[in-house]
XYZ file of C-alpha atoms in Angstrom:
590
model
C -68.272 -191.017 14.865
C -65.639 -188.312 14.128
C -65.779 -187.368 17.628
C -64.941 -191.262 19.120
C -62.314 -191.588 16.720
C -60.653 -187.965 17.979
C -61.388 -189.399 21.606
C -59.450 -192.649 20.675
C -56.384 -190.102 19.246
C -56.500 -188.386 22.410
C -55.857 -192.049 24.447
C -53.294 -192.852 21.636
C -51.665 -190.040 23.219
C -52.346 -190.513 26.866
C -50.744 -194.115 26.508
C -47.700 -192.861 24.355
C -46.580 -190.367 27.139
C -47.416 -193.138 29.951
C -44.911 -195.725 27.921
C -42.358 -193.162 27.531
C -42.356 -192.370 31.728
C -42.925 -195.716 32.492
C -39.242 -196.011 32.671
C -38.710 -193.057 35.085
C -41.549 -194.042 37.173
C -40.134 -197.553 37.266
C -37.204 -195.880 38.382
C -35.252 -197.699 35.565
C -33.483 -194.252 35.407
C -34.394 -190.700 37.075
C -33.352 -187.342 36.075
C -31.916 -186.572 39.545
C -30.610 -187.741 43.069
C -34.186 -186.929 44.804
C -37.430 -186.964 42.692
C -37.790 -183.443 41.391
C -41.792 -182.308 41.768
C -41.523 -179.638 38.523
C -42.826 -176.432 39.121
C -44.815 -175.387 35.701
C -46.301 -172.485 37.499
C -43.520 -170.755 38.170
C -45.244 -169.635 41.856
C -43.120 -171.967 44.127
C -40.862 -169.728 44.679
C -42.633 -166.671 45.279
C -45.008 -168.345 47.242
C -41.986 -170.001 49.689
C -40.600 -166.021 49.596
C -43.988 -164.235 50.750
C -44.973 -167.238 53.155
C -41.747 -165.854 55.558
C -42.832 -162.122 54.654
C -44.097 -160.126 57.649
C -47.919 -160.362 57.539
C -48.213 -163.237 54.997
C -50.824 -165.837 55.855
C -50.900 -169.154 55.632
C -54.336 -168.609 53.551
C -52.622 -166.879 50.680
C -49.443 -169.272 50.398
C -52.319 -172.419 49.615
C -54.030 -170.309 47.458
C -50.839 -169.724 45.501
C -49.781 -173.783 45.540
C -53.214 -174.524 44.668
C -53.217 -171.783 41.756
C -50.157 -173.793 40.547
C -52.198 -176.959 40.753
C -55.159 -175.106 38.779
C -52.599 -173.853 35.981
C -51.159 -177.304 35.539
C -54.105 -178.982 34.955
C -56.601 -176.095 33.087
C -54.103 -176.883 30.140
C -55.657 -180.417 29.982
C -59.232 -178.787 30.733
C -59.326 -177.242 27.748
C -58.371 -180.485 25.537
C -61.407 -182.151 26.926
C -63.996 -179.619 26.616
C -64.926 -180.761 23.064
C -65.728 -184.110 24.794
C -67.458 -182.972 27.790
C -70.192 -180.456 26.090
C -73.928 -181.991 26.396
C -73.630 -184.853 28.593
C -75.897 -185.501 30.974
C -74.702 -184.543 34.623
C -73.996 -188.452 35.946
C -72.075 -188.389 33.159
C -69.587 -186.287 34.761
C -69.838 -187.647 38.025
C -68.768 -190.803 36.580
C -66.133 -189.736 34.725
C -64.528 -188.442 37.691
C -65.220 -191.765 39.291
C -63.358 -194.064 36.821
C -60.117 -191.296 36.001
C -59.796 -191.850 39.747
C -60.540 -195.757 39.806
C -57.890 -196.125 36.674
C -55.597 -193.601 38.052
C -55.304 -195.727 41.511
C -55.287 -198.764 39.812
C -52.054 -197.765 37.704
C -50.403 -195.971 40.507
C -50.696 -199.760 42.208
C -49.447 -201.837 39.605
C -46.274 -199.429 39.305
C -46.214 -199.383 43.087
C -46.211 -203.348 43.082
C -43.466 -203.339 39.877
C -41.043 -201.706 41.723
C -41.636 -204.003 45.342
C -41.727 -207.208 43.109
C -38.618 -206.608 40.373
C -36.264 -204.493 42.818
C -33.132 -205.967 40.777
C -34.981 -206.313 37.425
C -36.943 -203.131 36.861
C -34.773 -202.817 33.540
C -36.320 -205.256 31.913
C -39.957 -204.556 33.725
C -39.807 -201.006 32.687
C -39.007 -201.430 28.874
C -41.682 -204.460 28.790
C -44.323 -202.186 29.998
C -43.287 -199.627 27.658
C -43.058 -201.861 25.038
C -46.887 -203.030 25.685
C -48.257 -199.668 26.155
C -46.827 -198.337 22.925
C -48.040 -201.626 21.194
C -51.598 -200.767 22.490
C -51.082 -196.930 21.492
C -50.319 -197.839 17.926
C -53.346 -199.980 18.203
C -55.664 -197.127 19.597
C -54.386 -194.906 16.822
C -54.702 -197.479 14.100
C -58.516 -197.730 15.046
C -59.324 -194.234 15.200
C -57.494 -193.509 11.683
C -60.351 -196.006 10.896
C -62.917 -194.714 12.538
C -62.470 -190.761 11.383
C -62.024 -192.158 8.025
C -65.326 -193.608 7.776
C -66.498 -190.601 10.008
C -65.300 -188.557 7.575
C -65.959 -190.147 4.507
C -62.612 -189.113 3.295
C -61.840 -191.880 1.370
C -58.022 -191.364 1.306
C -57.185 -194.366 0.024
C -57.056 -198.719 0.760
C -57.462 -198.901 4.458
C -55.508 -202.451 4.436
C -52.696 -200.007 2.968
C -53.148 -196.923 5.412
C -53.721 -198.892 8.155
C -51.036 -200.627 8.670
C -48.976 -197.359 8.338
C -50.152 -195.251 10.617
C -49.693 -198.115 13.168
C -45.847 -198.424 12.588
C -45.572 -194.258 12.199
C -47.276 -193.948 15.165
C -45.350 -196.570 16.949
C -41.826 -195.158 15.593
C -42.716 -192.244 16.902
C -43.177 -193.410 20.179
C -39.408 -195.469 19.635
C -37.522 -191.568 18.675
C -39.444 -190.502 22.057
C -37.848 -193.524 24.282
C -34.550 -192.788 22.416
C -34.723 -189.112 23.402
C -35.537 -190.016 26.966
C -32.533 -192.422 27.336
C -30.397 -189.909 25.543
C -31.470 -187.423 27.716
C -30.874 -189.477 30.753
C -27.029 -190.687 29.900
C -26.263 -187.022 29.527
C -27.373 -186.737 32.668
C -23.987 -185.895 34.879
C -24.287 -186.820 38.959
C -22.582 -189.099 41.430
C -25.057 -189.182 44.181
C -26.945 -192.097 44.236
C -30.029 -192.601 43.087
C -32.919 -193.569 45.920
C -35.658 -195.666 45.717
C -38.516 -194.260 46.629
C -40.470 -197.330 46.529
C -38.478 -199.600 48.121
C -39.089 -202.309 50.652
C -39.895 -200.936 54.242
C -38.526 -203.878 55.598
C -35.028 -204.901 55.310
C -33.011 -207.796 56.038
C -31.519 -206.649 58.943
C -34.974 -206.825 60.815
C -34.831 -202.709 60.644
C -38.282 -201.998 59.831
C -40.078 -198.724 59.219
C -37.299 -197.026 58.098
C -37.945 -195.079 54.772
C -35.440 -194.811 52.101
C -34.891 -190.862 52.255
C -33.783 -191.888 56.059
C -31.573 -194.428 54.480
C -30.033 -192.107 52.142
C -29.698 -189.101 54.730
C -27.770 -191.107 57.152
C -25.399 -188.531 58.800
C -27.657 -185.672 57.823
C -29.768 -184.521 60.839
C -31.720 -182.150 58.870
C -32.958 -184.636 56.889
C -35.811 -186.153 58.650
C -38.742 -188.151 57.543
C -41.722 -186.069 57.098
C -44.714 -188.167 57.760
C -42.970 -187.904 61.242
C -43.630 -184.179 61.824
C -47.380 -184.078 59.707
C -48.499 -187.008 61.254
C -46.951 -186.377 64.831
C -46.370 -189.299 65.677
C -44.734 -192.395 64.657
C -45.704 -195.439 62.148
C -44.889 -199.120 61.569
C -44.417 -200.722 58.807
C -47.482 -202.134 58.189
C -48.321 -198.591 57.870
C -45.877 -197.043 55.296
C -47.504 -199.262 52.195
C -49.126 -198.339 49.108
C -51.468 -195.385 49.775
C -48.443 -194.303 52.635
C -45.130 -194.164 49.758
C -47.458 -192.879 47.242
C -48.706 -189.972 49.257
C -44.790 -189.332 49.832
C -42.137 -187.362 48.171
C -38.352 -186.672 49.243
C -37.989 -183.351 48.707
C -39.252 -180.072 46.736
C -35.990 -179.005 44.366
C -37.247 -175.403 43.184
C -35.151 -171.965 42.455
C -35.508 -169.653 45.811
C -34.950 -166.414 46.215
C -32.812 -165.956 49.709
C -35.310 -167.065 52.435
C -33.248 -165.401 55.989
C -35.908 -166.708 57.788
C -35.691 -170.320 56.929
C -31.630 -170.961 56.452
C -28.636 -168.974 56.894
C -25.685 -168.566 55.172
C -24.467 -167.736 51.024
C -27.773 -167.465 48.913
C -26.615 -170.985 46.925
C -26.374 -172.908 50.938
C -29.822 -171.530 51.890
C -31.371 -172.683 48.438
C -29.912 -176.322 48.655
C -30.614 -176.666 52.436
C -34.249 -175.572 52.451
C -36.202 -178.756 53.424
C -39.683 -179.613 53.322
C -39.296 -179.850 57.161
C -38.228 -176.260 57.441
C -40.917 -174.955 55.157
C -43.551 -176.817 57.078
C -42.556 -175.614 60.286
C -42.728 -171.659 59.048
C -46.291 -172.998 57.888
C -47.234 -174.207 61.245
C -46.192 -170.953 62.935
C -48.486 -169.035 60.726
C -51.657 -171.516 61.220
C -52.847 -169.576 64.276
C -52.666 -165.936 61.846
C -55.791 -167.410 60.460
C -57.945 -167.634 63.719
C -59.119 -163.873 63.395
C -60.260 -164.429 59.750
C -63.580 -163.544 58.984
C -66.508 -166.096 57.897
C -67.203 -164.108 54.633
C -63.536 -163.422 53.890
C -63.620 -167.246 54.289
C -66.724 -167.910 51.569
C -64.904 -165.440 49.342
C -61.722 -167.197 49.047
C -63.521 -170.532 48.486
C -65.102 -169.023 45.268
C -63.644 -170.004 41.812
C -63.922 -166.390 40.361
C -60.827 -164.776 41.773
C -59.177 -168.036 41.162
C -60.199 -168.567 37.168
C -59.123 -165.127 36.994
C -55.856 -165.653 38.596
C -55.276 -168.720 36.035
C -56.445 -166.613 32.952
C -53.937 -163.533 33.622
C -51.296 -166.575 34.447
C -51.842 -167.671 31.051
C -51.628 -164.865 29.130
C -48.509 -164.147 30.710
C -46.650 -167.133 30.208
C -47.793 -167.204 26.312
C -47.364 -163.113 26.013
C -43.489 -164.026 27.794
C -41.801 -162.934 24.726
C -43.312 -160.001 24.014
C -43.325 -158.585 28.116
C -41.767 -155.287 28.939
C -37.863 -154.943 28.887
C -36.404 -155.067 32.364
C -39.594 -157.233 33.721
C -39.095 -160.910 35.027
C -40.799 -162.741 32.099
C -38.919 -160.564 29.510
C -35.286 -161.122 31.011
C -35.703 -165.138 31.107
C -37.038 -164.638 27.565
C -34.062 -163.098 26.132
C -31.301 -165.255 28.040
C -32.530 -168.310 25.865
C -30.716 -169.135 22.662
C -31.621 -168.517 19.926
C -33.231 -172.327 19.166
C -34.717 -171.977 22.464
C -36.837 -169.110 21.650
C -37.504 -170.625 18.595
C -39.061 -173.487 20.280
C -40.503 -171.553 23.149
C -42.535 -169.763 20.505
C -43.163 -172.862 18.676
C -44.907 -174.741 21.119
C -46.958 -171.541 22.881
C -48.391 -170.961 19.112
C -49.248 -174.535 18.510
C -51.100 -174.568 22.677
C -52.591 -171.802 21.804
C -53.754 -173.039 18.523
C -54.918 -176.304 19.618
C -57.178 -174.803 23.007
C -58.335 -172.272 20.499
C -59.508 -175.158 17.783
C -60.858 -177.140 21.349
C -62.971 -174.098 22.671
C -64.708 -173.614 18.845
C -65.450 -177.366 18.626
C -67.065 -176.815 22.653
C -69.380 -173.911 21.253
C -70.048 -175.448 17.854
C -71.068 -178.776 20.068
C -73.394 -176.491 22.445
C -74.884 -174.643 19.160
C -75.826 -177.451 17.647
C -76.903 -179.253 20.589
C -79.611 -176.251 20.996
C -80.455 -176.094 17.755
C -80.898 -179.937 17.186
C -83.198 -180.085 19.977
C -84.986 -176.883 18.634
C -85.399 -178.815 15.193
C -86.652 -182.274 16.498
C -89.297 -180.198 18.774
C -91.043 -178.657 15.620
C -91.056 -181.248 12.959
C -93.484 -183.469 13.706
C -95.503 -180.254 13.553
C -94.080 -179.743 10.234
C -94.160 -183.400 9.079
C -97.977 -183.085 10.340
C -98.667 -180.356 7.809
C -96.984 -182.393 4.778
C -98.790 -185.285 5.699
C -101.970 -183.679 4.802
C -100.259 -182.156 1.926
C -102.908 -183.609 -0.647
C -105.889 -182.501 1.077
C -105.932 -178.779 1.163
C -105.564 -176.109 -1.912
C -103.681 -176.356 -4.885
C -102.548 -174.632 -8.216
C -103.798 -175.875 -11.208
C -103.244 -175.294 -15.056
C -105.974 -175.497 -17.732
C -103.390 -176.328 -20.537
C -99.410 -176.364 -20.958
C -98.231 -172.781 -21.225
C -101.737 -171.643 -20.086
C -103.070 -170.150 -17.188
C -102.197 -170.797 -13.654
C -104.257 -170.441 -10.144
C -104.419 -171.679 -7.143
C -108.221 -173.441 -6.042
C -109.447 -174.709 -2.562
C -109.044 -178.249 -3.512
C -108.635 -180.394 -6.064
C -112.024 -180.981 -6.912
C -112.319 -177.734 -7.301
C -110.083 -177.427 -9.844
C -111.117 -180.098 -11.880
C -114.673 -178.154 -11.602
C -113.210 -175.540 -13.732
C -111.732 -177.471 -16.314
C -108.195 -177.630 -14.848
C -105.050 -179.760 -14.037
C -103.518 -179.881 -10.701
C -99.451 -178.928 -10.960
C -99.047 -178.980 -7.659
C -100.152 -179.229 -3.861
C -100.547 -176.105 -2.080
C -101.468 -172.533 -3.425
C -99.377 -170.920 -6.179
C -97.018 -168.699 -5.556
C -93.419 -167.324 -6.571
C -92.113 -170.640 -8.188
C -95.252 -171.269 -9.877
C -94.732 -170.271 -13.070
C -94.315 -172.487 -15.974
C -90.269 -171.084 -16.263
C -89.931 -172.208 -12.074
C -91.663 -175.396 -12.242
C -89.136 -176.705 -15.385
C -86.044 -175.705 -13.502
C -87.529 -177.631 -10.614
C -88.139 -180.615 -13.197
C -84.215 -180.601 -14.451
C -82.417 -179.340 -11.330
C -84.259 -182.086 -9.385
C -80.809 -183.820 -8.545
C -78.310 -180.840 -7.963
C -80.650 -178.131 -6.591
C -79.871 -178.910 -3.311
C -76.415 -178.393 -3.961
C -76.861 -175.749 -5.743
C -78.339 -173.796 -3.661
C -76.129 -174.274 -0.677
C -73.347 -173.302 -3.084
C -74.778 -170.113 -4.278
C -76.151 -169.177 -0.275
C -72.459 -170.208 1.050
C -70.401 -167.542 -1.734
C -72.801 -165.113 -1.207
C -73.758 -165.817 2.835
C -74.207 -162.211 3.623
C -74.692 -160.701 0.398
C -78.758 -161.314 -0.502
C -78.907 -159.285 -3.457
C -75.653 -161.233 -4.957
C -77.679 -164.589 -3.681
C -80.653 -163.690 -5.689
C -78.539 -162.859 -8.887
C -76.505 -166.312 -8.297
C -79.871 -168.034 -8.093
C -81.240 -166.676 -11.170
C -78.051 -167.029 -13.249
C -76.947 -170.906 -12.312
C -80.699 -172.029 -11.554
C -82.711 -169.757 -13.877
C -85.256 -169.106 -11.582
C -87.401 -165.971 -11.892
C -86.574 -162.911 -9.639
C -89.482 -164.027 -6.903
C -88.514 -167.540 -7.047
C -84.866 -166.110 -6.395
C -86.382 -164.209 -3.424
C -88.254 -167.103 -2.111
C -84.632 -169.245 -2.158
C -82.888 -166.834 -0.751
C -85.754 -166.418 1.882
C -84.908 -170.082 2.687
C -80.727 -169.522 3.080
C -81.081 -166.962 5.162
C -83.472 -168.386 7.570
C -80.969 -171.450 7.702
C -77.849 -169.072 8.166
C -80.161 -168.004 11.184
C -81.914 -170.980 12.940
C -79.403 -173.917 11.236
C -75.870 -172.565 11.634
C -74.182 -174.683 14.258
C -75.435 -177.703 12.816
C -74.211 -176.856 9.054
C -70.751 -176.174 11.077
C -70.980 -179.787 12.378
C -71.850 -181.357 9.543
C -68.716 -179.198 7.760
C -66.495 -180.790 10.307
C -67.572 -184.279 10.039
C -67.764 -183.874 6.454
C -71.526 -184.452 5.823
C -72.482 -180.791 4.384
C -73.753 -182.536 1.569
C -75.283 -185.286 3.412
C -79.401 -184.052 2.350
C -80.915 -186.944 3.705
C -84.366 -187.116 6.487
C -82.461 -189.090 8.876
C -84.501 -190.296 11.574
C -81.423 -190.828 14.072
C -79.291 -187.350 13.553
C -80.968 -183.987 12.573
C -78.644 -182.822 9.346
C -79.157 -179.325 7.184
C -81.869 -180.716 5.219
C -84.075 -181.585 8.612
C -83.371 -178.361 9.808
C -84.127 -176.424 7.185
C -87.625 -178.185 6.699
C -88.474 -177.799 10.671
C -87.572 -174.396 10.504
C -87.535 -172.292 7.465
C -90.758 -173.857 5.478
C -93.869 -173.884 7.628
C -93.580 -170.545 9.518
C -91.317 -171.627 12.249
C -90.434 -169.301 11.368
C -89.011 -169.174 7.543
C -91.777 -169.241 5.398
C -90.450 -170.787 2.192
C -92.949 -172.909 1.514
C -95.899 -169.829 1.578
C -93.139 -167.816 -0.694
C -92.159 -170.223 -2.999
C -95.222 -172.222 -3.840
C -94.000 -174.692 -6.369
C -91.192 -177.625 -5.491
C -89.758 -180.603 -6.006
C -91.804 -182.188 -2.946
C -95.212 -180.387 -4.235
C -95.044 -181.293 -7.519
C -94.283 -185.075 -6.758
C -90.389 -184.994 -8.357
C -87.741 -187.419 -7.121
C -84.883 -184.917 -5.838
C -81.970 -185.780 -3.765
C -83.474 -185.222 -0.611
C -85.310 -188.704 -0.240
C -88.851 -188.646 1.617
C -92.128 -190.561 2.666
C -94.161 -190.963 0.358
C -96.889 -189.695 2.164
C -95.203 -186.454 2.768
C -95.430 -185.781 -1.166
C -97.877 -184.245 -3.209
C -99.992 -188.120 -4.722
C -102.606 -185.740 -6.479
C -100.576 -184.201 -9.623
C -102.695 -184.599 -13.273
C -101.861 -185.864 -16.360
C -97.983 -186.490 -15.726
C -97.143 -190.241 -15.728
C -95.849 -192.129 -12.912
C -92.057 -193.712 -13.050
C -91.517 -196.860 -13.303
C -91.731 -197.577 -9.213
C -95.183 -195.719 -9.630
C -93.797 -193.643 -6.801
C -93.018 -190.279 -8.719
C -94.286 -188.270 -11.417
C -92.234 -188.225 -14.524
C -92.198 -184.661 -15.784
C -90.146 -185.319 -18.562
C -92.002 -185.610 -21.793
C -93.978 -182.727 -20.320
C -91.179 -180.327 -20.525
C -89.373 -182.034 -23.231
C -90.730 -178.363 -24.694
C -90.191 -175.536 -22.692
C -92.588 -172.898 -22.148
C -91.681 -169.056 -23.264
C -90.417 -167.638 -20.503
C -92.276 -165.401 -17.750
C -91.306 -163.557 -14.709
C -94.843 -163.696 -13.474
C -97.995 -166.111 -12.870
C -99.645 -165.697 -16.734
């Protein structure tokens, strides 16, 4: 539950950034003259330097644009790892499917926005913002419901909290847009802005010409480049959807000075550098590749140099401030301002927060996946052992602060004159001192105990002396419980971790649809599988018939207990009267 309602935060999100470009990619304004295609890498131009380096292959200048690629989308990977731990392998396929299906889908609507309202894309573009931040606030409204109940939290009247958080959230979204616009007016150019989508077709029966043509009228070196990669020429039925989306006008990146491409003053080589000019360096270098090896070729297709690659890129970019004086990384550091750094810092903290918070909730998810499947494996063998709980040994009394032993069965006992206390043979809870704490503990043990084993998690000898001091347990009953903790710290971690994150630690329950701490603990860590609590301990609240806050079957308790009278369901013994006097206290079996 608490993971659907993060899911529905995370397409809160996805919505709010699509309704705050929806404007740009309506083209109701545009940060520049040409559509910029941002390079987050920082490898464009390096790569564009070493492709016109003596030697340099055309092999290493697509692994470095497709390292760029890798770099800008890992930072999403990690966001979705929580979400894509345990699922079944179609799962992923179709996953894949739809993000591509949607992704199309959207692209085309946009595509047919800007061909349908050419003179009103103003109003288009803040109607479709409008909507998609409406159905953000509504997304985020839900899964502020759905992580409360998830949670349990209880923070307060959801017809209050609600309606809040869907109004923050969408004011949020409103100083976003107003930053955007902002940022836009301040924007200072004369050239004209193009339309990238516009009509192939125009009035004057010219068809087939794009609009970067249009613009670049005079300019020879601008030339349209499905020309030169497709080598040959196209109609307009041709240059459509899937032909302007697959286009772009120009790559706008900082070069270093590039003799073989352009001559000239470094600034007139960076700003006439054209796609066409790059591409034709790239072409020359195509037939470099013809000597290469097969197995130089399989090595370069595997992802290990690559995820390599985008971990030292990482660690760079976050480790920028604190890189070497006189290095690259260090000298664009320093020539920020002051509020720059500030904010550079700010946000490579938070990123690396956030993955770090996404890759523990990945391995707590794959933990607990193992461990829940480990758990539902042995309990029916455990629940098969319980079931036939009244038909083996048990220990018996033969009056109240008397003797205690254990016997084969209960007829047995009642051979020799005694009363059955509980199923099962007696052990280190047995004695007289155990079995009233289990009697008036019945409703907080559990708690109790998870308490004391959580203060003193790797500390046994402070466990034990927690044990006896808030229980009162004897020293081997102590021993037996903190048998039990440890075993869980062992075999049940991952899934206490989950149920701390959802909120459901204390959640004690046999729950036949979700294995919690409880189930764990009694698949694992009471019948030799391999804790052994249950040999240890002897006496408990589910041997000696008590209702406790862990609720069970009743045919998975102890039905055979003497002379202690039934509640008023008739389900459970009531020990009360019989310990309304207390025993004088022993550390061992009298």
């Amino acid at each position: 539950t608490v993971i659907w309602g993060i899911s529905l935060m995370a397409t809160a999100l996805i919505l709010a950034v699509a309704g705050v470009k929806m404007p740009e990619w309506l083209g109701f304004y545009r940060m520049s003259q040409f559509k910029t295609i941002q390079d987050t890498s920082g490898f464009a131009a390096k790569a564009v330097q070493d492709l016109t380096a003596k030697g340099s292959t055309i092999a290493a200048f697509r692994y470095q644009a497709r390292l760029g690629v890798g770099k800008h989308f890992t930072q999403f990977f990690w966001l979705l790892l929580p979400f894509y731990t345990n699922l079944h392998f179609w799962w992923y396929l179709l996953s894949i499917f739809i993000g591509f299906v949607l992704g199309q889908l959207f692209i085309l609507i946009v595509f047919m926005c800007r061909e349908k309202f050419p003179e009103r894309r103003g109003y288009v573009a803040m109607g479709a913002s409008a909507f998609i931040a409406i159905g953000s606030a509504i997304a985020f409204m839900q899964a502020v419901e759905i992580v409360n109940i998830g949670w349990n939290r209880g923070i307060g009247k959801l017809h209050v909290i609600l309606p809040i958080s869907f109004f923050v959230w969408l004011a949020a979204i409103a100083l976003f847009h107003g930053w955007k616009y902002v940022e836009h007016r301040n924007f200072e150019t004369d050239q004209v802005e193009p339309q990238l989508f516009a009509s192939t077709v125009h009035d004057d029966g010219n068809a087939g010409r794009s609009t970067l043509e249009t613009l670049a009228e005079g300019d020879e070196s601008m030339e349209d480049r499905r020309d030169f990669m497709k080598k040959d020429s196209l109609d307009a039925s041709s240059r459509a959807y899937f032909y302007q989306t697959a286009y772009f006008d120009r790559i706008k990146v900082k070069q270093p000075n590039i003799s073989p491409l352009s001559s000239g003053s470094d600034d007139e080589k960076n700003d006439k550098v054209t796609p066409h000019q790059v591409y034709k360096t790239v072409a020359g270098l195509e037939k470099s590749e013809a000597d290469v090896s097969w197995y130089h070729r399989v090595w370069h297709l595997l992802p290990l140099k690559a995820i390599w690659d985008l971990f030292l890129i990482g660690t760079l970019d976050i480790c920028r401030c604190c890189a070497r004086k006189g290095t690259e990384l260090k000298t664009e550091f320093q020539e920020m301002s002051c509020g720059k750094k500030t904010w550079f810092v700010f946000r490579k903290i938070f990123k690396l927060l956030i993955n770090l918070i996404c890759i523990i909730l990945a391995i707590v998810a794959c933990g607990d996946a193992h461990q829940t499947g480990v758990t539902r494996a042995k309990l029916p063998y455990v629940q098969g052992i319980y079931k036939k709980l009244n038909e083996g040994p048990v220990c018996a009394y033969d009056e109240k602060c008397g003797d205690i032993k254990s016997f084969d069965s209960r007829e047995a006992a009642h051979a020799a004159n005694y009363s059955v206390a509980h199923c099962g043979v007696c052990s280190g809870c047995s004695t007289w001192q155990d079995m009233s704490v289990q009697w008036s503990t019945r409703k907080q043990a559990a708690a109790m105990a998870q308490s004391c084993g959580a203060r003193n998690l790797f500390d046994e000898a402070s466990m034990a002396k927690c044990f006896e001091r808030e229980f009162g347990w004897t020293s081997l009953c102590s021993e037996a419980w903190v048998h039990s903790v440890v075993c869980a710290r062992e075999q049940c971690a991952f899934i206490a971790l989950r149920t701390l994150i959802t909120n459901q630690m204390g959640n004690f329950q046999m729950q036949k649809t979700s294995v919690t701490p409880a189930t764990c603990n009694e698949a694992q860590c009471e019948q030799g599988t391999p804790g052994e609590f249950a040999k240890l301990s002897g006496a408990s609240r589910r041997k000696m018939n008590i209702r406790s806050s862990i609720d069970r079957a009743p045919d998975q308790q102890c039905q055979i207990v003497d002379n202690i009278p039934r509640d008023a369901e008739g389900r459970y013994n009531d020990w009360g009267p019989f310990f309304k006097e207390l025993c004088p206290r022993s550390d061992s079996l009298p």
